[in-house]
mmCIF file of C-alpha atoms and ligand atoms in Angstrom:
data_model
loop_
_atom_site.group_PDB
_atom_site.id
_atom_site.type_symbol
_atom_site.label_atom_id
_atom_site.label_comp_id
_atom_site.label_asym_id
_atom_site.label_seq_id
_atom_site.Cartn_x
_atom_site.Cartn_y
_atom_site.Cartn_z
ATOM 1 C CA MET A 1 9.448 -5.818 13.429
ATOM 2 C CA LYS A 2 6.267 -5.174 11.644
ATOM 3 C CA THR A 3 5.462 -6.764 8.120
ATOM 4 C CA LEU A 4 3.134 -5.204 5.841
ATOM 5 C CA ALA A 5 2.121 -7.259 2.635
ATOM 6 C CA VAL A 6 0.636 -5.105 -0.281
ATOM 7 C CA LEU A 7 -1.782 -7.145 -2.345
ATOM 8 C CA SER A 8 -4.079 -7.384 -5.338
ATOM 9 C CA ARG A 9 -4.574 -10.159 -7.853
ATOM 10 C CA LYS A 10 -4.662 -7.534 -10.576
ATOM 11 C CA GLY A 11 -1.702 -5.929 -12.371
ATOM 12 C CA GLY A 12 -1.415 -2.089 -12.576
ATOM 13 C CA THR A 13 -3.394 -1.432 -9.478
ATOM 14 C CA GLY A 14 -0.591 0.382 -7.578
ATOM 15 C CA LYS A 15 0.893 -2.154 -5.462
ATOM 16 C CA THR A 16 4.540 -1.090 -6.155
ATOM 17 C CA THR A 17 3.826 2.524 -6.042
ATOM 18 C CA LEU A 18 2.192 2.069 -2.654
ATOM 19 C CA ALA A 19 4.862 -0.177 -1.261
ATOM 20 C CA LEU A 20 7.576 2.366 -2.305
ATOM 21 C CA HIS A 21 5.847 5.488 -1.117
ATOM 22 C CA LEU A 22 5.192 3.761 2.216
ATOM 23 C CA ALA A 23 8.823 2.647 2.677
ATOM 24 C CA VAL A 24 10.093 6.191 1.942
ATOM 25 C CA ALA A 25 7.727 7.373 4.422
ATOM 26 C CA ALA A 26 8.806 4.999 6.942
ATOM 27 C CA ARG A 27 12.424 5.596 6.248
ATOM 28 C CA ASN A 28 11.605 9.331 6.708
ATOM 29 C CA ALA A 29 10.249 8.478 9.881
ATOM 30 C CA GLY A 30 13.440 6.801 11.215
ATOM 31 C CA LEU A 31 12.421 2.940 10.660
ATOM 32 C CA SER A 32 14.906 0.689 8.969
ATOM 33 C CA THR A 33 12.739 -0.588 6.133
ATOM 34 C CA LEU A 34 13.084 -3.354 3.795
ATOM 35 C CA VAL A 35 11.098 -3.856 0.647
ATOM 36 C CA VAL A 36 10.983 -7.366 -0.607
ATOM 37 C CA ASP A 37 9.633 -8.146 -4.130
ATOM 38 C CA LEU A 38 7.916 -11.265 -4.819
ATOM 39 C CA ASP A 39 6.967 -10.015 -8.080
ATOM 40 C CA ARG A 40 8.459 -11.714 -11.278
ATOM 41 C CA GLN A 41 8.531 -8.283 -12.894
ATOM 42 C CA GLN A 42 10.680 -7.214 -10.238
ATOM 43 C CA SER A 43 9.309 -3.222 -10.588
ATOM 44 C CA SER A 44 10.651 -2.528 -7.067
ATOM 45 C CA VAL A 45 14.032 -3.861 -7.749
ATOM 46 C CA GLU A 46 14.327 -1.812 -11.062
ATOM 47 C CA TRP A 47 13.235 1.257 -9.235
ATOM 48 C CA ARG A 48 15.986 0.524 -6.434
ATOM 49 C CA ARG A 49 18.401 0.377 -9.328
ATOM 50 C CA GLN A 50 17.135 3.480 -10.985
ATOM 51 C CA ARG A 51 17.678 4.938 -7.370
ATOM 52 C CA GLY A 52 21.043 4.213 -7.080
ATOM 53 C CA ARG A 53 21.433 4.993 -3.502
ATOM 54 C CA CYS A 54 21.074 2.537 -0.605
ATOM 55 C CA ASP A 55 19.120 4.281 1.681
ATOM 56 C CA ILE A 56 16.198 1.767 1.230
ATOM 57 C CA LEU A 57 17.021 -1.927 0.891
ATOM 58 C CA VAL A 58 14.952 -3.542 -1.861
ATOM 59 C CA GLU A 59 15.737 -7.278 -2.683
ATOM 60 C CA ALA A 60 14.156 -9.723 -5.139
ATOM 61 C CA VAL A 61 12.984 -13.022 -3.229
ATOM 62 C CA LYS A 62 11.299 -16.019 -4.029
ATOM 63 C CA PRO A 63 8.059 -16.575 -2.339
ATOM 64 C CA GLY A 64 9.059 -19.843 -0.733
ATOM 65 C CA ALA A 65 11.924 -17.808 0.637
ATOM 66 C CA LEU A 66 10.135 -15.194 2.160
ATOM 67 C CA PHE A 67 9.529 -16.654 5.701
ATOM 68 C CA THR A 68 13.372 -17.120 6.139
ATOM 69 C CA ARG A 69 14.041 -13.789 4.757
ATOM 70 C CA GLN A 70 11.408 -12.075 7.497
ATOM 71 C CA GLN A 71 13.240 -14.030 10.412
ATOM 72 C CA ASP A 72 16.990 -12.942 9.058
ATOM 73 C CA ALA A 73 15.238 -9.361 8.566
ATOM 74 C CA CYS A 74 14.248 -9.648 12.220
ATOM 75 C CA ARG A 75 17.413 -10.603 13.366
ATOM 76 C CA GLU A 76 19.054 -7.669 11.369
ATOM 77 C CA GLY A 77 17.126 -4.964 13.264
ATOM 78 C CA ILE A 78 14.883 -4.166 10.292
ATOM 79 C CA ASP A 79 11.672 -2.336 11.981
ATOM 80 C CA LEU A 80 9.565 -2.703 8.940
ATOM 81 C CA LEU A 81 9.229 -5.406 6.035
ATOM 82 C CA ILE A 82 7.086 -4.377 3.093
ATOM 83 C CA VAL A 83 6.220 -7.323 0.868
ATOM 84 C CA ASP A 84 5.460 -6.255 -2.904
ATOM 85 C CA THR A 85 3.679 -8.666 -4.405
ATOM 86 C CA GLY A 86 2.682 -9.729 -7.841
ATOM 87 C CA PRO A 87 -0.676 -10.187 -9.743
ATOM 88 C CA SER A 88 0.193 -13.695 -9.144
ATOM 89 C CA LEU A 89 -0.817 -17.296 -8.193
ATOM 90 C CA GLU A 90 -2.747 -17.754 -4.996
ATOM 91 C CA ALA A 91 0.354 -19.883 -3.466
ATOM 92 C CA ASP A 92 2.567 -16.558 -3.580
ATOM 93 C CA VAL A 93 0.024 -14.343 -2.374
ATOM 94 C CA GLU A 94 -0.595 -16.884 0.538
ATOM 95 C CA GLN A 95 2.840 -16.647 1.537
ATOM 96 C CA ALA A 96 2.815 -13.003 1.757
ATOM 97 C CA ILE A 97 -0.140 -13.249 3.896
ATOM 98 C CA ARG A 98 1.191 -15.871 6.184
ATOM 99 C CA CYS A 99 4.122 -13.644 7.031
ATOM 100 C CA ALA A 100 2.065 -10.182 7.396
ATOM 101 C CA ASP A 101 0.758 -8.506 10.546
ATOM 102 C CA LEU A 102 -1.200 -6.358 8.135
ATOM 103 C CA CYS A 103 -2.411 -6.828 4.537
ATOM 104 C CA ALA A 104 -2.903 -3.823 2.357
ATOM 105 C CA ILE A 105 -5.259 -4.903 -0.605
ATOM 106 C CA VAL A 106 -4.857 -1.978 -3.277
ATOM 107 C CA ALA A 107 -7.856 -1.277 -5.931
ATOM 108 C CA ARG A 108 -8.599 1.205 -8.048
ATOM 109 C CA PRO A 109 -12.303 2.466 -7.765
ATOM 110 C CA ASN A 110 -13.601 0.631 -10.861
ATOM 111 C CA PHE A 111 -15.663 -2.455 -11.444
ATOM 112 C CA PHE A 112 -12.943 -4.547 -12.365
ATOM 113 C CA ASP A 113 -10.441 -3.754 -9.523
ATOM 114 C CA ILE A 114 -13.105 -3.813 -7.010
ATOM 115 C CA LYS A 115 -14.537 -7.385 -8.141
ATOM 116 C CA ALA A 116 -10.913 -8.605 -7.989
ATOM 117 C CA VAL A 117 -10.372 -8.288 -4.233
ATOM 118 C CA ALA A 118 -12.857 -10.132 -2.973
ATOM 119 C CA ASP A 119 -10.683 -13.658 -3.219
ATOM 120 C CA THR A 120 -7.543 -11.947 -1.727
ATOM 121 C CA ALA A 121 -9.583 -10.433 1.028
ATOM 122 C CA ALA A 122 -11.260 -13.868 1.918
ATOM 123 C CA LEU A 123 -8.031 -15.570 1.743
ATOM 124 C CA ALA A 124 -6.176 -12.944 4.449
ATOM 125 C CA HIS A 125 -9.352 -13.314 6.786
ATOM 126 C CA SER A 126 -9.119 -17.033 6.422
ATOM 127 C CA PHE A 127 -5.584 -16.466 8.142
ATOM 128 C CA HIS A 128 -7.169 -14.079 10.621
ATOM 129 C CA ARG A 129 -5.047 -11.318 9.427
ATOM 130 C CA ASP A 130 -6.149 -7.568 9.805
ATOM 131 C CA VAL A 131 -7.078 -6.555 6.045
ATOM 132 C CA VAL A 132 -7.283 -2.813 5.014
ATOM 133 C CA PHE A 133 -8.393 -1.501 1.441
ATOM 134 C CA VAL A 134 -6.168 1.452 -0.173
ATOM 135 C CA LEU A 135 -7.951 3.103 -3.173
ATOM 136 C CA ASN A 136 -5.622 4.027 -5.454
ATOM 137 C CA GLN A 137 -5.878 6.387 -8.487
ATOM 138 C CA ALA A 138 -9.102 7.833 -7.056
ATOM 139 C CA PRO A 139 -10.079 10.804 -9.229
ATOM 140 C CA SER A 140 -9.798 14.019 -7.472
ATOM 141 C CA ARG A 141 -12.791 15.776 -5.861
ATOM 142 C CA ARG A 142 -14.541 18.658 -8.046
ATOM 143 C CA GLY A 143 -16.193 21.543 -6.621
ATOM 144 C CA GLY A 144 -15.512 19.619 -3.080
ATOM 145 C CA PHE A 145 -17.414 16.541 -4.070
ATOM 146 C CA GLU A 146 -16.254 13.155 -4.291
ATOM 147 C CA ASN A 147 -16.819 11.104 -7.755
ATOM 148 C CA PRO A 148 -19.659 8.704 -7.366
ATOM 149 C CA ALA A 149 -17.289 5.755 -8.185
ATOM 150 C CA VAL A 150 -15.175 6.651 -5.178
ATOM 151 C CA GLY A 151 -18.281 6.128 -3.023
ATOM 152 C CA GLU A 152 -19.307 3.275 -4.522
ATOM 153 C CA ALA A 153 -16.005 1.534 -4.377
ATOM 154 C CA VAL A 154 -15.830 2.399 -0.504
ATOM 155 C CA LEU A 155 -19.284 0.985 0.325
ATOM 156 C CA THR A 156 -18.438 -2.181 -1.820
ATOM 157 C CA LEU A 157 -15.065 -2.920 -0.085
ATOM 158 C CA ARG A 158 -16.769 -2.079 3.369
ATOM 159 C CA ALA A 159 -19.181 -4.937 2.399
ATOM 160 C CA LEU A 160 -16.333 -7.504 2.051
ATOM 161 C CA GLY A 161 -15.380 -6.991 5.870
ATOM 162 C CA GLY A 162 -12.448 -4.674 5.558
ATOM 163 C CA VAL A 163 -11.506 -1.338 6.821
ATOM 164 C CA VAL A 164 -10.847 1.076 3.965
ATOM 165 C CA ALA A 165 -8.221 3.297 4.595
ATOM 166 C CA PRO A 166 -9.542 7.012 5.115
ATOM 167 C CA ILE A 167 -6.703 8.552 3.108
ATOM 168 C CA GLY A 168 -6.186 6.815 -0.425
ATOM 169 C CA LEU A 169 -3.896 7.940 -3.346
ATOM 170 C CA ARG A 170 -5.374 10.184 -5.880
ATOM 171 C CA SER A 171 -4.395 9.908 -9.534
ATOM 172 C CA ARG A 172 -1.536 12.170 -9.724
ATOM 173 C CA VAL A 173 1.255 12.419 -12.349
ATOM 174 C CA ALA A 174 3.870 13.104 -9.400
ATOM 175 C CA TYR A 175 3.420 9.235 -8.738
ATOM 176 C CA GLN A 176 4.533 8.338 -11.959
ATOM 177 C CA GLN A 177 7.288 11.164 -12.647
ATOM 178 C CA SER A 178 8.756 10.499 -9.280
ATOM 179 C CA VAL A 179 9.030 6.683 -9.545
ATOM 180 C CA ALA A 180 10.554 6.966 -13.165
ATOM 181 C CA LEU A 181 13.687 8.895 -11.304
ATOM 182 C CA GLY A 182 13.868 6.476 -8.750
ATOM 183 C CA LEU A 183 12.289 8.701 -6.137
ATOM 184 C CA THR A 184 9.082 9.072 -4.747
ATOM 185 C CA ALA A 185 6.497 11.888 -4.621
ATOM 186 C CA GLN A 186 7.351 13.020 -1.281
ATOM 187 C CA GLU A 187 10.964 13.363 -2.315
ATOM 188 C CA HIS A 188 10.418 14.687 -5.924
ATOM 189 C CA GLU A 189 7.374 17.444 -4.839
ATOM 190 C CA PRO A 190 7.939 17.715 -1.108
ATOM 191 C CA GLU A 191 5.259 20.581 -0.992
ATOM 192 C CA GLY A 192 3.149 18.707 -3.199
ATOM 193 C CA SER A 193 -0.601 17.063 -2.691
ATOM 194 C CA ALA A 194 0.587 13.624 -3.330
ATOM 195 C CA ALA A 195 3.409 14.140 -0.474
ATOM 196 C CA SER A 196 0.803 14.779 1.918
ATOM 197 C CA GLU A 197 -1.301 12.255 1.310
ATOM 198 C CA ILE A 198 1.252 9.778 1.343
ATOM 199 C CA ALA A 199 2.047 11.221 4.987
ATOM 200 C CA ALA A 200 -1.282 11.195 6.237
ATOM 201 C CA LEU A 201 -1.784 7.203 4.871
ATOM 202 C CA TRP A 202 1.486 6.363 6.462
ATOM 203 C CA ARG A 203 0.418 7.829 10.043
ATOM 204 C CA TRP A 204 -3.092 5.684 9.585
ATOM 205 C CA MET A 205 -0.748 2.565 8.347
ATOM 206 C CA GLU A 206 1.673 2.966 10.925
ATOM 207 C CA SER A 207 -0.891 3.144 13.934
ATOM 208 C CA ARG A 208 -2.878 0.399 12.307
ATOM 209 C CA LEU A 209 0.235 -1.882 12.084
ATOM 210 C CA HIS A 210 0.842 -1.274 15.958
ATOM 211 C CA THR A 211 -2.836 -2.245 16.787
ATOM 212 C CA GLU A 212 -3.088 -5.637 18.016
ATOM 213 C CA ARG A 213 -6.736 -6.158 16.682
ATOM 214 C CA ALA A 214 -7.697 -2.694 15.491
ATOM 215 C CA PRO A 215 -11.230 -1.498 16.393
ATOM 216 C CA THR A 216 -13.116 -0.057 13.123
ATOM 217 C CA PRO A 217 -12.286 3.538 13.071
ATOM 218 C CA ARG A 218 -14.845 6.165 12.728
ATOM 219 C CA ILE A 219 -15.765 6.163 9.259
ATOM 220 C CA PRO A 220 -15.667 9.600 7.496
ATOM 221 C CA THR A 221 -18.495 10.512 5.211
ATOM 222 C CA PHE A 222 -17.354 11.286 1.754
ATOM 223 C CA VAL A 223 -17.944 15.018 2.189
ATOM 224 C CA SER A 224 -16.542 15.281 5.567
ATOM 225 C CA LEU A 225 -13.658 17.687 5.502
ATOM 226 C CA ALA A 226 -10.428 16.264 7.601
ATOM 227 C CA ALA A 227 -7.895 18.563 9.049
ATOM 228 C CA GLU A 228 -5.440 17.668 6.542
ATOM 229 C CA ARG A 229 -4.686 20.492 4.086
ATOM 230 C CA THR A 230 -5.083 18.575 1.059
ATOM 231 C CA ALA A 231 -5.122 14.856 2.001
ATOM 232 C CA ARG A 232 -9.066 14.549 2.695
ATOM 233 C CA PRO A 233 -10.617 11.186 3.581
ATOM 234 C CA PHE A 234 -12.940 9.649 1.372
HETATM 235 N N1 LIG B 301 -2.060 7.185 -8.006
HETATM 236 C C1 LIG B 301 -1.400 7.146 -8.933
HETATM 237 N N2 LIG B 301 -1.570 8.024 -9.946
HETATM 238 C C2 LIG B 301 -1.006 7.983 -11.019
HETATM 239 N N3 LIG B 301 -0.346 7.005 -11.632
HETATM 240 C C3 LIG B 301 -0.230 6.080 -10.790
HETATM 241 C C4 LIG B 301 -0.960 6.033 -9.402
HETATM 242 N N4 LIG B 301 -0.368 4.676 -8.964
HETATM 243 C C5 LIG B 301 -0.032 3.997 -9.986
HETATM 244 N N5 LIG B 301 0.178 4.587 -10.869
HETATM 245 C C6 LIG B 301 0.835 4.288 -12.187
HETATM 246 O O1 LIG B 301 0.180 3.030 -12.596
HETATM 247 C C7 LIG B 301 0.942 2.196 -13.077
HETATM 248 C C8 LIG B 301 0.779 0.810 -12.482
HETATM 249 O O2 LIG B 301 1.210 1.000 -10.894
HETATM 250 P P1 LIG B 301 2.008 -0.309 -10.597
HETATM 251 O O3 LIG B 301 2.606 0.291 -9.062
HETATM 252 O O4 LIG B 301 3.275 -0.683 -11.183
HETATM 253 O O5 LIG B 301 1.129 -1.510 -10.169
HETATM 254 P P2 LIG B 301 1.383 -2.945 -9.681
HETATM 255 O O6 LIG B 301 2.601 -3.043 -8.962
HETATM 256 O O7 LIG B 301 0.125 -3.266 -8.949
HETATM 257 O O8 LIG B 301 1.218 -3.599 -10.917
HETATM 258 C C9 LIG B 301 2.452 2.673 -13.116
HETATM 259 O O9 LIG B 301 2.751 3.389 -14.268
HETATM 260 C C10 LIG B 301 2.224 3.608 -12.054
HETATM 261 O O10 LIG B 301 3.191 4.960 -12.114
HETATM 262 MG MG1 LIG B 302 4.181 -4.240 -9.101
#
């Protein structure tokens, strides 16, 4: 079993959105997936209630019980444990980091979010965890060009010593509309752009999860055009 912790000290960066979309992508890839919700707001649990179906397991877990739940999940044959965290206390985040094979730190490409990730990244590094940054709500390209805020965010995040996932999530209403229905974008609009970027991000995350100490991947330039039809790297 692999454990992915989704982190950021700020609220509203997109932790729950990312956790749930990756959970559905993993389930679609045939993995039995459990999302544990450490956040007191319990957004993931709310989403599961709205969803009604039980194809994705989502449970509220107290941070102190995470390690035990992880061990039980392993025994139960869960393939992937995704830990959705709150914008919370260091101690809670530390529990998630300790349990994680991979820490995904979510940030929007703005000054406040990028400033806020440094401490979380440092904490994860202090436990020798693999750290990736995932940019969320990135503005769409215009005329084939990346918004300068995205380029600046990528450079700042790299300077913190993590790898920036080459595929992030653009700002798209599909993410908001789908979760309100207890779905994800790939279920709500399977042919949409959000669906293809999530598929591409999941492929990248999965390979990262299975790489013991992943080498830094080739860094795409902002104007490089990937093979992906709509999900282009930053
Ligand atoms: N890529 C995106 N595009 C548009 N809206 C988004 C995106 N990611 C998140 N949101 C919206 O931003 C808000 C906060 O997202 P959420 O996942 O709850 O953040 P967090 O869990 O970090 O507090 C929600 O209303 C969500 O629908
Ligand atoms: Mg949340």
